[in-house]
Coordinates of C-alpha atoms and ligand atoms in Angstrom, one line a residue:
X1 CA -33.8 -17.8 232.4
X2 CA -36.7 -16.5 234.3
X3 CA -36.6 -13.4 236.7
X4 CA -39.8 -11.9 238.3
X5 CA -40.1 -8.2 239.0
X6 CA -42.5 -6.4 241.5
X7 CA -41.9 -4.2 244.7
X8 CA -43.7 -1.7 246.8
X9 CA -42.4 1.8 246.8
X10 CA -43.4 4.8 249.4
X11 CA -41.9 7.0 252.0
X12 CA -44.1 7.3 255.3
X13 CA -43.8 10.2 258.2
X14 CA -44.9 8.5 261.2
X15 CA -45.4 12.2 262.1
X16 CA -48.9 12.6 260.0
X17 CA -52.1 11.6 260.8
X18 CA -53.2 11.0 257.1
X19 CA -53.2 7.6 256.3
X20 CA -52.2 6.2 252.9
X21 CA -55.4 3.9 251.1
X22 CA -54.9 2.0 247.8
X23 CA -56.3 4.7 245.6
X24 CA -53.0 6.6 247.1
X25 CA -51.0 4.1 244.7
X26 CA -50.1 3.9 241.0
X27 CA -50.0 0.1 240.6
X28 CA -48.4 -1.3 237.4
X29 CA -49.4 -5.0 237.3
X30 CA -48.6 -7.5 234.2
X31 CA -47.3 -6.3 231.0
X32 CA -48.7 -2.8 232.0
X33 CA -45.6 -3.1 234.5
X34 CA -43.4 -4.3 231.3
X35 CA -44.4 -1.6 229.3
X36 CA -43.8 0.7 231.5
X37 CA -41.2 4.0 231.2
X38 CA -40.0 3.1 234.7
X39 CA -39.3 -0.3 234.0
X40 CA -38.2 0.2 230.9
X41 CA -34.7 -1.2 231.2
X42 CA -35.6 -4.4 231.8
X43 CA -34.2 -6.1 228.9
X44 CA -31.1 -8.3 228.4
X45 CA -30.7 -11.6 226.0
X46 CA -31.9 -15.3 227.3
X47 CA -33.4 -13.5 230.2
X48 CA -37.9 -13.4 230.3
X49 CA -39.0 -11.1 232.7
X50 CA -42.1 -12.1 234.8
X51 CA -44.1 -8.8 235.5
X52 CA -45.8 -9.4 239.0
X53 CA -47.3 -6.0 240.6
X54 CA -45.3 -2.9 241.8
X55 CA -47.4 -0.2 243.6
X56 CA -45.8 3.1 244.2
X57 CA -47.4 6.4 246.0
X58 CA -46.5 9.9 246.7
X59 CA -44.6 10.2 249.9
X60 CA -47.3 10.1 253.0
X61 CA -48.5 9.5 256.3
X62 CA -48.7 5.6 257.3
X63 CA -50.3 3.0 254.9
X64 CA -53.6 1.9 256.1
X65 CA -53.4 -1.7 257.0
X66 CA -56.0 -2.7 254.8
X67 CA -54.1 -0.7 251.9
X68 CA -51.2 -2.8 252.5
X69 CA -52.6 -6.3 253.0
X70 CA -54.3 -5.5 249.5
X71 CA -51.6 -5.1 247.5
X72 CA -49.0 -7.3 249.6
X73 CA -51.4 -10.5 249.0
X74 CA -52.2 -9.7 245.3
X75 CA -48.0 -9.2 244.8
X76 CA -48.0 -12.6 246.6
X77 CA -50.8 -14.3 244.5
X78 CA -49.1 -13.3 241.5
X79 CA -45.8 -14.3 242.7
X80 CA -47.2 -17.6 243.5
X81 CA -48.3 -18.3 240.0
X82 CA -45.2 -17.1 238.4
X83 CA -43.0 -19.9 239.8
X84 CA -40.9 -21.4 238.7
X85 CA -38.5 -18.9 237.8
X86 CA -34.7 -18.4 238.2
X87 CA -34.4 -14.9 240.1
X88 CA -36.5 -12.3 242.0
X89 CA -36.0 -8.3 241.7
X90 CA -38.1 -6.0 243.7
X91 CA -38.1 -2.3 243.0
X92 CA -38.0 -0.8 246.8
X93 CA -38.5 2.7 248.4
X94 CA -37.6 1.3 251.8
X95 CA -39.4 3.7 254.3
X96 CA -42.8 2.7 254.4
X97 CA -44.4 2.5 257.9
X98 CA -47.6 0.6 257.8
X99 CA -50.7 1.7 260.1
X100 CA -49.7 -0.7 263.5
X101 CA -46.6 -2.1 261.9
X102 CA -43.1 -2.0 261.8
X103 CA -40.6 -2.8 259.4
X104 CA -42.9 -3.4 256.3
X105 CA -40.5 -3.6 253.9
X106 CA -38.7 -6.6 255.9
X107 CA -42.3 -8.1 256.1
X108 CA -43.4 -7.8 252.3
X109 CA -39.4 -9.4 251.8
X110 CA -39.7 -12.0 253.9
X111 CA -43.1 -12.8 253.0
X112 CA -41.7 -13.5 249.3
X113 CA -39.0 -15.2 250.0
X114 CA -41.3 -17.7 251.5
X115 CA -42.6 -18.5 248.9
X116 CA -39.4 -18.0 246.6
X117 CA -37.5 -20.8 248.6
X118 CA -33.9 -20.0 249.7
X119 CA -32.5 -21.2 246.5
X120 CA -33.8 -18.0 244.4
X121 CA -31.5 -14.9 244.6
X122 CA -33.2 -11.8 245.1
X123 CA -32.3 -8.8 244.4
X124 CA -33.5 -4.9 245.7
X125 CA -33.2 -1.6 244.7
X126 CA -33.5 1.1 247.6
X127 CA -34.1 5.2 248.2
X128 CA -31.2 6.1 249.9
X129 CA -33.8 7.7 252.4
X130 CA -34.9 3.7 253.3
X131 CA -34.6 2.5 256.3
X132 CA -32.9 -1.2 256.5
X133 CA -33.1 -4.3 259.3
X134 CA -31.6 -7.3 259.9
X135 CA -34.6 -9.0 258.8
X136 CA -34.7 -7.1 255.4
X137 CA -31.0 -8.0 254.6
X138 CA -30.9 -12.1 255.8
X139 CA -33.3 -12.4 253.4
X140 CA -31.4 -10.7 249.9
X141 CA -28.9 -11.2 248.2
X142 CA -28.2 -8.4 245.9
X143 CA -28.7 -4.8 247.3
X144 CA -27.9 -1.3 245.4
X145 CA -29.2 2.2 246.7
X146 CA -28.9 6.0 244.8
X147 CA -25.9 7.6 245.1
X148 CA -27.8 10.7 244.6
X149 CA -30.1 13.3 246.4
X150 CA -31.8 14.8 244.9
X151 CA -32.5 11.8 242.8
X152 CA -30.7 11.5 239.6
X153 CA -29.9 8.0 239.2
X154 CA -33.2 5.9 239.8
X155 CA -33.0 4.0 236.9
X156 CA -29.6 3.8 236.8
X157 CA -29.7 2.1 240.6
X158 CA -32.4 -0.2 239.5
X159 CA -30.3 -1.2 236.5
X160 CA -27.4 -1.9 238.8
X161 CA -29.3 -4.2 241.0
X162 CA -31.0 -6.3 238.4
X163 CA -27.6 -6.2 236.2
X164 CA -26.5 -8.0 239.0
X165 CA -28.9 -10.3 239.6
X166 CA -28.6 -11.3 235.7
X167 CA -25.1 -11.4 236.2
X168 CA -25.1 -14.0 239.0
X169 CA -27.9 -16.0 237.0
X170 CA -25.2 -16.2 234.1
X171 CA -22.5 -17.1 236.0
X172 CA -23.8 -19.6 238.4
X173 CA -22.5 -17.3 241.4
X174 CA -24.4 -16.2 244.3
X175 CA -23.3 -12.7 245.6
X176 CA -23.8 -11.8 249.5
X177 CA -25.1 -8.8 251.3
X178 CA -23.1 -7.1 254.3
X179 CA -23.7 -4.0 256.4
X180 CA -23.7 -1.9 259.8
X181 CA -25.9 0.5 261.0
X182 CA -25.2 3.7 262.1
X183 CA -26.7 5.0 264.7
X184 CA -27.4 8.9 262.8
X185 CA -29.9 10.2 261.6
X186 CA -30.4 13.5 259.2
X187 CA -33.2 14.8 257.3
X188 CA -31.7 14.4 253.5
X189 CA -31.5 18.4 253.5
X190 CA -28.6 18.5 255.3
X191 CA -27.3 15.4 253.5
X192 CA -27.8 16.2 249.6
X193 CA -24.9 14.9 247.5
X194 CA -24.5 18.1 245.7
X195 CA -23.0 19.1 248.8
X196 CA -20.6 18.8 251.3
X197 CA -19.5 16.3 253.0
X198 CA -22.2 14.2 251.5
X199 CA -20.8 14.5 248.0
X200 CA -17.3 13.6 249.0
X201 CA -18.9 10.8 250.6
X202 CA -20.8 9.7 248.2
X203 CA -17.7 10.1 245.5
X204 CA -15.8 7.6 247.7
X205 CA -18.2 5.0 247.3
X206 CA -16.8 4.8 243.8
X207 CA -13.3 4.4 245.0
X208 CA -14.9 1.4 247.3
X209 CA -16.9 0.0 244.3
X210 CA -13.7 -0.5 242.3
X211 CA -12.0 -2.9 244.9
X212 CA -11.5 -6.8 244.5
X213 CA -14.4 -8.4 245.9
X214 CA -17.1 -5.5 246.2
X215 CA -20.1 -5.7 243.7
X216 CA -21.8 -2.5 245.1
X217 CA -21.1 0.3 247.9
X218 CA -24.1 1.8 249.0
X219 CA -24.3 4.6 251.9
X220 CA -28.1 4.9 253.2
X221 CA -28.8 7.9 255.0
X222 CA -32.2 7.1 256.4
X223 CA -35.6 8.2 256.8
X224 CA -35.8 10.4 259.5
X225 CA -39.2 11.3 260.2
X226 CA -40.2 7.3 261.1
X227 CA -40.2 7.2 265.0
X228 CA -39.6 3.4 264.3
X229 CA -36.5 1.3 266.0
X230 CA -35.2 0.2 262.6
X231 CA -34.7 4.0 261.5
X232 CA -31.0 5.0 261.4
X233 CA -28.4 5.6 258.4
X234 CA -26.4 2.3 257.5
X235 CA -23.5 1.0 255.3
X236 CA -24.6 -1.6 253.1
X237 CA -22.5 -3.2 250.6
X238 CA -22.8 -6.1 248.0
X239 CA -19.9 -8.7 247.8
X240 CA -18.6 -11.3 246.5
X241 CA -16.0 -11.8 249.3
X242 CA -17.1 -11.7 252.8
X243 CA -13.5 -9.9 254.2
X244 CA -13.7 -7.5 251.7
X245 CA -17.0 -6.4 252.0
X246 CA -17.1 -6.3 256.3
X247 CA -14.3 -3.9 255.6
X248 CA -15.9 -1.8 252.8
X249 CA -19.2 -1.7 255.2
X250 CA -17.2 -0.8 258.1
X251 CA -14.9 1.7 256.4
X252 CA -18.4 3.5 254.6
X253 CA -20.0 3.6 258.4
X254 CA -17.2 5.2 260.3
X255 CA -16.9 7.9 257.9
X256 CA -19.8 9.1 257.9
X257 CA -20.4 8.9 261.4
X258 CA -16.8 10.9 261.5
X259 CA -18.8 13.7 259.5
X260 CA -21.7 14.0 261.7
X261 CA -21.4 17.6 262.9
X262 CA -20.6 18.5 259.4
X263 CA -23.9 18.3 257.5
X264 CA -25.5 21.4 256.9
X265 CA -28.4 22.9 254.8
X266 CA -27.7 23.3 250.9
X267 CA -29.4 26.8 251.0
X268 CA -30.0 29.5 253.0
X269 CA -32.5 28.5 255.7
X270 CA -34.2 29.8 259.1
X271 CA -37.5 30.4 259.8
X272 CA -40.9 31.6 257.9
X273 CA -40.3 35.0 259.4
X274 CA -36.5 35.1 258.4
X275 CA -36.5 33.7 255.0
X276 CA -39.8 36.4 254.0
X277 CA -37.9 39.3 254.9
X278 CA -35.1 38.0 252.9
X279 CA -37.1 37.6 249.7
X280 CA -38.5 41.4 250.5
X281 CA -35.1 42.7 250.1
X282 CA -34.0 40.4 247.2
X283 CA -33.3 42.6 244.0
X284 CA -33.3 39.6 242.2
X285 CA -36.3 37.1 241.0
X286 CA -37.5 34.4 241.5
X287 CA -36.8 33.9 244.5
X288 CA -37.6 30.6 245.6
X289 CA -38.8 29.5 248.7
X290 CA -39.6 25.9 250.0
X291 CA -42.4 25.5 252.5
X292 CA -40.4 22.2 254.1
X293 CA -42.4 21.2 257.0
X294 CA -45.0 20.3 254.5
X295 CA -43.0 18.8 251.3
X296 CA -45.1 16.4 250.3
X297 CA -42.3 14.4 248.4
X298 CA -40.9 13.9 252.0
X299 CA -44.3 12.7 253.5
X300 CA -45.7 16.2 254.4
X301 CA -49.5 16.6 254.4
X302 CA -49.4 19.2 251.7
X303 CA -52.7 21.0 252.8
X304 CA -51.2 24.1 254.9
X305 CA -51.5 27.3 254.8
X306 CA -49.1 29.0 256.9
X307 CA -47.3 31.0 254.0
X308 CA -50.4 32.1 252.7
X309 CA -51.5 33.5 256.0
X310 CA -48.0 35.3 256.2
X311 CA -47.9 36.4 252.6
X312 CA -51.4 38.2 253.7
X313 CA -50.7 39.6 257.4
X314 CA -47.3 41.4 255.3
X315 CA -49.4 42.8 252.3
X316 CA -47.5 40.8 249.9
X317 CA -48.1 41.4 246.3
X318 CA -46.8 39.4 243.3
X319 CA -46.3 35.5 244.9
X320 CA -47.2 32.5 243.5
X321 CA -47.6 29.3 246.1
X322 CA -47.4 26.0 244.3
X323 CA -49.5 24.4 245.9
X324 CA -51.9 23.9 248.7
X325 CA -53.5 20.3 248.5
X326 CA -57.5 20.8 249.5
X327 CA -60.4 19.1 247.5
X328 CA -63.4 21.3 248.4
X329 CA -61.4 24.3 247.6
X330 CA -60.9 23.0 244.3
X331 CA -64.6 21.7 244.0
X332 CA -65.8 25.2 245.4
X333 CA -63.6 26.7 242.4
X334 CA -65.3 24.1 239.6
X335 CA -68.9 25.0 241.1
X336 CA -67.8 28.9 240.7
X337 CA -66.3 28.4 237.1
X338 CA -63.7 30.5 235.8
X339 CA -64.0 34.2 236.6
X340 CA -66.3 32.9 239.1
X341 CA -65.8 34.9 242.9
X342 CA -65.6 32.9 245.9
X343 CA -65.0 33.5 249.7
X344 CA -64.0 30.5 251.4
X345 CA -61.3 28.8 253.4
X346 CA -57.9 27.5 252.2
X347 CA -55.7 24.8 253.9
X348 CA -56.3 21.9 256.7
X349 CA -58.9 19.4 254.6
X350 CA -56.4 16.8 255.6
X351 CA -55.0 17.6 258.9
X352 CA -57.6 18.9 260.9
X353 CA -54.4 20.3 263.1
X354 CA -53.1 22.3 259.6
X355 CA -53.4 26.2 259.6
X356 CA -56.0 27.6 257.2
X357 CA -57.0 31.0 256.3
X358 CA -60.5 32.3 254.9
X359 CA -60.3 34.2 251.9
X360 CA -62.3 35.8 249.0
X361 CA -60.4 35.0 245.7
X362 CA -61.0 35.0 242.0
X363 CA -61.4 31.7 239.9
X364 CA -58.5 32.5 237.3
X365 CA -57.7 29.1 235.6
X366 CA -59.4 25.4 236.1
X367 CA -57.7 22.5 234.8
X368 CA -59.6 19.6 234.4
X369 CA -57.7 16.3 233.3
X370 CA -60.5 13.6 233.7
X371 CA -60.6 12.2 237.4
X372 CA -62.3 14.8 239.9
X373 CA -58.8 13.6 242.5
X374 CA -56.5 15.1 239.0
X375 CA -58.3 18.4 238.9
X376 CA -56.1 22.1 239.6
X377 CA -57.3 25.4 240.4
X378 CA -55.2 28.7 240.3
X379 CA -56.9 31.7 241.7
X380 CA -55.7 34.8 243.3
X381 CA -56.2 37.1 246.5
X382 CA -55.0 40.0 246.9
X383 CA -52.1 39.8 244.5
X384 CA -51.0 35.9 245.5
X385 CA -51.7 33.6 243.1
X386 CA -52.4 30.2 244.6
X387 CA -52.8 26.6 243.0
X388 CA -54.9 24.3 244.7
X389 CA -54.8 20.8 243.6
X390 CA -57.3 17.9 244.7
X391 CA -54.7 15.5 245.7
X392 CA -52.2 16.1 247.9
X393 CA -49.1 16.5 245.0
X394 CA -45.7 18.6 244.6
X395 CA -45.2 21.2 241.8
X396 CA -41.5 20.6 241.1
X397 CA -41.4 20.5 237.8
X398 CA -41.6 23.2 234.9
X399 CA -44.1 21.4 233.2
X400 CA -46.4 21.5 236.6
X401 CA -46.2 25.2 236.1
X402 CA -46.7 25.7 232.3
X403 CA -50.1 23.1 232.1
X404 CA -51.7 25.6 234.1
X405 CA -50.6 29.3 232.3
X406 CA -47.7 30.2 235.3
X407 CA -44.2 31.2 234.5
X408 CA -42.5 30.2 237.9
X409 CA -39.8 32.4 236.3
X410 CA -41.9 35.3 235.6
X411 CA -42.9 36.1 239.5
X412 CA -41.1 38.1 242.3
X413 CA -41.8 35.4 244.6
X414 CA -42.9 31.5 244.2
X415 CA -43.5 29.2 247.2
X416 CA -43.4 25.7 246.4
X417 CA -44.0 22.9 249.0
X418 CA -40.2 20.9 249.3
X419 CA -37.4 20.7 250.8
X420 CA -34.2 21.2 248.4
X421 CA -35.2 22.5 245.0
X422 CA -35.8 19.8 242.5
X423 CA -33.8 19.7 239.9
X424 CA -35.8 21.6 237.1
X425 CA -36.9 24.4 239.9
X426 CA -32.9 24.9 241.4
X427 CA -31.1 26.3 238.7
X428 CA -33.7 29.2 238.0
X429 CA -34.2 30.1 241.6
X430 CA -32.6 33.5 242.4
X431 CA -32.2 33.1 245.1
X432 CA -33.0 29.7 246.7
X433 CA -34.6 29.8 250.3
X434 CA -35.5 27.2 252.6
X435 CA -38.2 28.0 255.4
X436 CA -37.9 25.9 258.2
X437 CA -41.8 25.7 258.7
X438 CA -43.9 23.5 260.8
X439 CA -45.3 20.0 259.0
X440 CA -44.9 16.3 260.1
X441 CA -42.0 16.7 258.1
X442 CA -40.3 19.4 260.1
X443 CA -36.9 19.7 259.5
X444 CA -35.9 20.8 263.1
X445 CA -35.3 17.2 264.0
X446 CA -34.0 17.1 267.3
X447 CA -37.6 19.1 268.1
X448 CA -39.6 16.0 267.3
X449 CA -40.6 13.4 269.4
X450 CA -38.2 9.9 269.4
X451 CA -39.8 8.0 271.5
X452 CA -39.6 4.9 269.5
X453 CA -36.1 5.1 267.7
X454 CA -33.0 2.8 268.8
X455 CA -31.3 5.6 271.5
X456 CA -28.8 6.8 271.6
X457 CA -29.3 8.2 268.0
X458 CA -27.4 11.4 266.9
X459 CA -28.6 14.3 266.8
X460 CA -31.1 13.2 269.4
X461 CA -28.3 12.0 271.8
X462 CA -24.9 13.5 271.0
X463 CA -22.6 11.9 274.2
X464 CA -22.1 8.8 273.2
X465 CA -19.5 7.0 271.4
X466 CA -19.7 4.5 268.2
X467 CA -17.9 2.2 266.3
X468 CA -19.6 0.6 263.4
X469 CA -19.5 -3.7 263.4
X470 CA -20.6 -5.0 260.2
X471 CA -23.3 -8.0 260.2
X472 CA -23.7 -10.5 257.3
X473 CA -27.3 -11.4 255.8
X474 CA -27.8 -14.9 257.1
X475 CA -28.0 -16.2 253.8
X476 CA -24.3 -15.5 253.4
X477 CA -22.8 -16.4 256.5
Ligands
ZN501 ZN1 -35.3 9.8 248.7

């Protein structure tokens, strides 16, 4: 049997002005795609896998039109001369906003089960941040979402989807897709499974998964910073009995529209101001602080400079920001060399609206990888160390840290553009803090603009009242 394997994988803020081109996208086409870590699973007896194309980008503004009519019609060429084959698995973020369109995800779907005919199950794999439509879900068959934020299980959810795609190729059996939307909305801050209620939550979709009749339980929080109608949380559920799985979808919605007032931020958060004079007092290090209006891993810009300018108006000494995405910075560096003296401005070569702040800094480390867009500079003003990277990128990792000489757990304070700590960076941070900053991904929702979301929505309404009604893809009804 034949499956083919391809997708399109990207979460967009409406919010930012930056627009996403095709050089913003790592795209893994042919065997490159086969060989690769992330599809590395793929790989189960009797069963050739087709690579088609799968293009994947740092979180963003909007795609560019052009960007995404590029890759959609090469995924589609390629898809064309794959046929025939028994089954289709695309690899999905689910919160892509294109330049001037909405619902791309239900467009680049529907555009391939065109040409897939309505005989071929497909299958999807989703963020749990995705946002989902009616369009998107008559058109699958097999749908499976993380059950983790931070994300801990992306392979493991893509295994789960195309397991059951294999499974229904074996057995001749053609599961069905349920689900309800809900009409919430919460930035996954306040929603991480590694804490309350979310992680209950998100432990009962395990109860729900064992039932007669349910494939695979899936809550979907959202992505909140798309001003688009489609964007709310949802229930979505993979069955292989229609009863059971309205039920489950139904039973998913209702409770977590039943925790709505209940989500809170993981760590301690307020504003710039607040969180600062927290870290001044801390007796312990590092402490930790997350820049969130500007996570780039959420869709922020990644090029501002508000900490900087407040680490500097307070005098601070011994910080490390992570970075501050800004490509004639980091030119101006390479031209200086290292050791090299430089007075210039930092922040806002993206987002013309983005703070910035002149300064005169040393040249103390270059790293130069190959690509001018890969190249790092860390250099340091007045006892702040900052890294400035070409490319708008997060440092979330050790291994960011390390490549470049910096011990994020060897300073009194490190900023690092994000919203909860990433995995590697959360169990050293001592304490964590989370600066509710400005950034088109600000995390004081109910502050942004919803002009174009389904209303009412909570938390931008709250007077209303909801009960969830599950909906069946068409293909299963
Ligand atoms: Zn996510």
């Amino acid at each position: 049997m034949r499956i083919a394997v391809g997708g399109i994988h990207t979460e967009c803020s409406t919010y930012s002005p930056v627009l996403m081109t095709v050089e913003d996208f790592r795209v893994l086409r042919g065997e490159d795609l086969l060989n690769s870590d992330y599809f590395g699973f793929l790989s189960a007896e009797g069963i050739d896998h087709l690579p088609l194309l799968h293009a994947r980008a740092v979180p963003g503004g909007p795609v560019s039109r052009p960007a995404y009519d590029a890759l959609k019609s090469e995924f589609l060429e390629r898809l064309k001369a794959a046929l025939p084959f028994d089954g289709l698995y695309l690899a999905m973020h689910g919160a892509i906003k294109v330049d001037g369109m909405d619902d791309a995800e239900g467009d680049w779907i529907s555009a391939a089960r065109a040409i897939v005919g309505a005989s071929c199950p497909l299958a999807v794999s989703y963020d749990l941040h995705g946002n989902v439509s009616q369009r998107i879900i008559d058109q699958i068959d097999i749908f499976a979402a993380y059950r983790t934020a931070p994300h801990i299980d992306t392979r493991e959810t893509m295994m789960r989807s195309w397991s059951m795609l294999v499974e229904a190729l074996r057995s001749g059996t053609r599961p069905g897709v349920a689900w309800a939307r809900v009409p919430l909305l919460l930035p996954g801050e306040r929603t991480s499974t590694e804490d309350e209620p979310a992680a209950g939550l998100y432990r009962g979709l395990a109860d729900i998964n064992r039932r007669p009749g349910i494939l695979d339980a899936n809550l979907m929080v959202g992505y909140v910073w798309a001003d688009e109608p489609r964007a709310t949380a949802c229930a979505v559920v993979t069955g292989a009995d229609k009863e059971a799985a309205t039920k489950a979808v139904e039973e998913i919605a209702a409770s977590y529209w039943f925790n709505r007032e209940e989500f809170r931020f993981g760590s301690i958060s307020g504003s710039l101001a607040q969180m600062l004079g927290i870290a001044e007092s801390a007796k312990t290090a590092p402490v930790i602080l997350a820049d969130s209006g500007d996570n780039p891993t959420g869709g922020g810009v990644g090029d501002r400079a508000d900490v900087l300018i407040a680490l500097i108006e307070r005098g601070w000494r011994d910080a490390l920001i992570a970075g501050i995405a800004d490509r004639p910075a980091v030119d101006a560096c390479f031209a200086a060399g290292t050791g090299g003296i430089l007075k210039f401005r930092v922040g806002g070569s993206l987002d013309t609206s983005s703070p910035s702040a002149e300064i005169e800094a040393k040249v103390v480390r270059l790293d130069d990888p190959g690509p001018a867009t890969e190249r790092q500079a860390v250099v340091e003003a007045a006892g702040i160390e900052i890294v400035l990277s070409a490319r708008r990128r997060p440092y979330h990792n050790i291994e960011d840290f390390t490549r470049l000489g910096l011990d994020p757990r060897g300073v009194r304070l490190l900023i690092v553009k994000s919203g909860y700590l990433s995995p590697e960076l959360a169990p050293i941070a001592n304490p964590s803090l989370m600066a509710l900053t400005d950034g088109v991904v600000n995390q004081e929702i109910e502050k942004l603009a919803s002009l174009r979301r389904e209303r009412p929505i909570f938390p931008f309404d709250r007077d209303f009242e909801f009960r969830p009604s599950a909906r069946l893809s068409a293909r299963w009804i």
